């Protein structure tokens, strides 16, 4: 798909991987709507890239429906959807104070997995109504998994389960939407340099980066964005989760 001129939505677009992706899409000619819980941040990034920004809690149907509708009013139905919204709290199943609070586990699932599905279902429904492009496509959806989907560390039961679900739903949704000419992919980042990690001391950041085989550093948000752009442009990529991790395989802790 040629990105230039296409309507796009990016969730979690006020910072980190989502912001980098929104900026990269806009730089390549897309008309981008940034969706984020941080409404001020979404509007700021949207304005800076010549697009729009709207508040969105991806874990609730009402908020997602309203945000997708606002994006469609602004730019028309999106042919490109990249889901980067997510949370990554750590918590042991059995900690010092006893078993994990079940609501904390559910919150991670609600945001990372149900939230990704929520936006996927709404974006896909709109894409199926669009005309096919010269490539035969109607649209492409990219969700964000994680290497934690495959080897989550101790304390990442909730996060690993949520990202494992994102990975697991990629192929069945891609197969279902194939008849509508809508592609579905996932990216599984490794240890990425995001605002959450940048809040750690520099020596901790360096230590984490050194665990990556090559290149031995934190991944860059721009590298995620480059991969997202390639997925959009390469019409034969479908139904796959691509690891973006410098060959790391996470240790137990």
XYZ file of C-alpha atoms in Angstrom:
253
model
C 0.000 0.000 0.000
C 1.231 3.455 -0.854
C 1.119 5.410 2.407
C 0.854 8.809 0.778
C -2.631 10.258 1.078
C -4.057 7.437 3.207
C -6.005 8.008 6.418
C -4.340 6.416 9.443
C -5.025 6.017 13.139
C -2.401 5.299 15.796
C -3.373 4.415 19.350
C -0.964 5.261 22.142
C 0.286 7.919 19.770
C 1.056 10.617 22.338
C 4.425 9.080 23.238
C 6.867 6.241 22.677
C 6.347 3.748 19.859
C 3.007 5.248 18.920
C 4.318 8.785 18.618
C 7.249 7.657 16.481
C 4.878 5.735 14.220
C 2.430 8.608 13.908
C 5.265 10.953 12.959
C 6.703 8.494 10.433
C 3.331 7.921 8.780
C 2.718 11.669 8.540
C 6.202 12.231 7.117
C 5.286 9.772 4.373
C 2.096 11.589 3.482
C -0.539 9.884 5.638
C -3.348 11.851 7.260
C -2.934 10.723 10.845
C -5.270 10.747 13.825
C -3.513 10.189 17.144
C -5.573 8.413 19.822
C -4.429 8.316 23.429
C -5.656 8.378 27.027
C -3.567 11.538 27.310
C -5.834 13.875 25.350
C -3.495 16.865 25.594
C -0.584 14.756 24.375
C -2.641 13.321 21.514
C -3.724 16.773 20.389
C -0.183 18.127 20.657
C 1.350 15.365 18.544
C -1.553 15.494 16.101
C -1.176 19.230 15.611
C 2.601 18.951 15.240
C 2.307 16.440 12.386
C -0.557 18.167 10.613
C -3.144 15.678 11.803
C -5.644 15.356 14.629
C -5.603 14.049 18.172
C -8.423 12.574 20.237
C -8.858 11.090 23.691
C -9.379 7.334 23.710
C -9.521 4.631 26.351
C -9.027 1.584 24.159
C -10.320 -0.752 26.871
C -13.888 0.591 26.699
C -16.277 0.204 23.795
C -17.842 3.641 24.184
C -14.569 5.559 24.185
C -13.178 3.626 21.217
C -16.351 4.042 19.165
C -16.338 7.795 19.813
C -12.650 8.155 18.951
C -12.891 6.123 15.742
C -15.934 8.163 14.716
C -14.066 11.417 15.358
C -11.112 10.186 13.311
C -13.417 9.188 10.467
C -15.092 12.586 10.536
C -11.673 14.205 10.277
C -10.020 12.116 7.571
C -12.455 9.445 6.428
C -12.245 5.750 7.253
C -8.658 4.741 7.978
C -6.889 2.274 5.715
C -3.980 2.093 8.186
C -4.408 1.261 11.886
C -1.482 0.820 14.270
C -2.248 -0.139 17.869
C 0.497 0.893 20.294
C -1.582 1.671 23.383
C -0.549 -0.491 26.308
C 0.598 -0.761 29.900
C 3.374 -2.849 31.425
C 3.053 -3.148 35.207
C 4.983 -5.919 36.916
C 3.552 -8.141 39.617
C 4.191 -11.607 40.977
C 1.375 -14.132 41.127
C 2.242 -14.622 44.788
C 4.035 -11.648 46.306
C 5.002 -10.493 49.762
C 1.422 -9.515 50.491
C -0.142 -12.694 49.123
C -1.766 -13.460 45.759
C -1.870 -10.847 43.024
C -4.890 -8.574 43.052
C -7.120 -10.038 40.351
C -8.190 -6.564 39.223
C -4.572 -5.704 38.406
C -4.305 -8.772 36.179
C -7.616 -7.918 34.512
C -6.536 -4.315 33.906
C -3.507 -5.419 31.888
C -5.635 -7.809 29.828
C -8.292 -5.134 29.308
C -5.861 -2.530 27.996
C -3.332 -4.601 26.066
C -5.428 -7.429 24.658
C -9.060 -6.357 24.748
C -8.009 -2.822 23.828
C -6.140 -4.054 20.752
C -9.104 -6.200 19.731
C -11.514 -3.344 20.408
C -9.770 -0.993 17.974
C -9.112 -3.806 15.512
C -12.795 -4.741 15.257
C -13.874 -1.128 14.729
C -11.141 -0.262 12.241
C -11.712 -3.490 10.318
C -15.454 -2.908 10.066
C -14.827 0.481 8.464
C -12.126 -0.871 6.148
C -14.419 -3.549 4.720
C -16.643 -0.803 3.328
C -13.825 0.867 1.379
C -13.011 0.323 -2.269
C -10.015 -1.857 -3.075
C -6.761 -0.124 -3.947
C -4.664 -0.986 -7.005
C -2.835 -3.548 -4.852
C -6.141 -5.272 -4.113
C -6.032 -4.188 -0.464
C -8.600 -2.328 1.542
C -6.552 -1.802 4.675
C -3.917 -3.007 7.110
C -3.976 -3.351 10.896
C -0.812 -3.655 12.989
C -1.024 -4.637 16.644
C 1.791 -4.503 19.178
C 2.745 -7.743 20.899
C 6.067 -8.192 22.738
C 8.858 -10.702 23.164
C 7.100 -11.285 26.491
C 4.481 -13.132 24.441
C 7.074 -15.889 24.020
C 9.352 -15.763 27.086
C 7.915 -13.433 29.679
C 9.980 -12.947 32.791
C 9.058 -13.555 36.425
C 6.580 -10.858 37.383
C 5.219 -10.599 33.846
C 2.404 -13.147 34.008
C -0.249 -10.528 33.228
C 1.818 -8.694 30.632
C 2.944 -11.910 28.960
C -0.613 -13.231 28.852
C -1.884 -10.004 27.291
C 0.820 -9.896 24.640
C 0.560 -13.618 24.021
C -3.093 -13.016 23.258
C -2.208 -10.298 20.762
C 0.121 -12.719 19.000
C -2.407 -15.571 19.116
C -5.250 -13.566 17.593
C -3.171 -12.312 14.652
C -3.522 -15.332 12.369
C -7.239 -16.065 12.951
C -8.189 -12.417 12.389
C -5.956 -12.225 9.306
C -7.613 -15.338 7.904
C -11.095 -14.019 8.642
C -10.456 -10.608 7.109
C -8.661 -11.998 4.051
C -11.916 -12.148 2.110
C -12.291 -8.420 2.758
C -8.701 -7.713 1.570
C -7.663 -6.417 5.008
C -4.265 -7.515 6.307
C -3.501 -8.050 10.007
C 0.017 -8.122 11.449
C 1.741 -7.816 14.811
C 5.125 -6.510 15.904
C 6.790 -8.003 18.994
C 9.337 -5.468 20.268
C 12.135 -6.382 22.632
C 13.668 -3.926 25.112
C 12.786 -0.585 23.573
C 13.858 2.910 24.536
C 10.505 4.370 25.583
C 9.557 7.000 28.181
C 9.033 4.250 30.754
C 12.606 2.987 30.390
C 14.063 6.463 30.060
C 12.855 7.093 33.607
C 15.361 4.523 34.881
C 18.941 5.468 35.846
C 21.359 5.543 32.923
C 23.399 2.641 34.294
C 20.257 0.509 34.409
C 19.414 1.442 30.826
C 22.942 0.555 29.747
C 22.742 -2.768 31.607
C 19.480 -3.675 29.887
C 20.863 -2.739 26.494
C 23.941 -4.877 27.082
C 21.741 -7.992 27.344
C 20.797 -7.668 23.671
C 23.049 -9.826 21.437
C 23.297 -7.336 18.566
C 23.091 -4.451 18.437
C 23.787 -4.359 22.195
C 21.537 -1.446 23.048
C 17.927 -0.517 23.630
C 15.732 -0.573 20.564
C 14.669 2.790 19.196
C 11.088 3.878 18.687
C 12.054 4.955 15.175
C 13.009 1.343 14.402
C 9.543 0.177 15.378
C 8.095 2.912 13.160
C 10.253 1.861 10.212
C 9.020 -1.706 10.520
C 5.411 -0.543 10.744
C 5.866 1.475 7.555
C 7.386 -1.507 5.760
C 4.477 -3.704 6.800
C 2.045 -1.160 5.380
C 3.954 -0.978 2.107
C 4.569 -4.728 1.666
C 1.257 -6.261 0.594
C 2.474 -9.849 1.028
C 2.984 -9.512 4.772
C -0.080 -10.881 6.507
C -0.984 -12.974 9.551
C 2.487 -12.838 11.100
C 4.111 -11.564 14.291
C 7.556 -10.093 13.625
C 10.056 -9.928 16.480
C 12.001 -6.665 16.658
C 14.492 -7.472 19.380
C 18.161 -7.704 18.361
C 17.962 -11.522 18.841
C 17.283 -11.285 22.568
C 15.627 -14.155 24.401
C 14.486 -13.003 27.790
C 15.998 -14.654 30.879
C 13.642 -15.727 33.696
C 14.432 -12.543 35.650
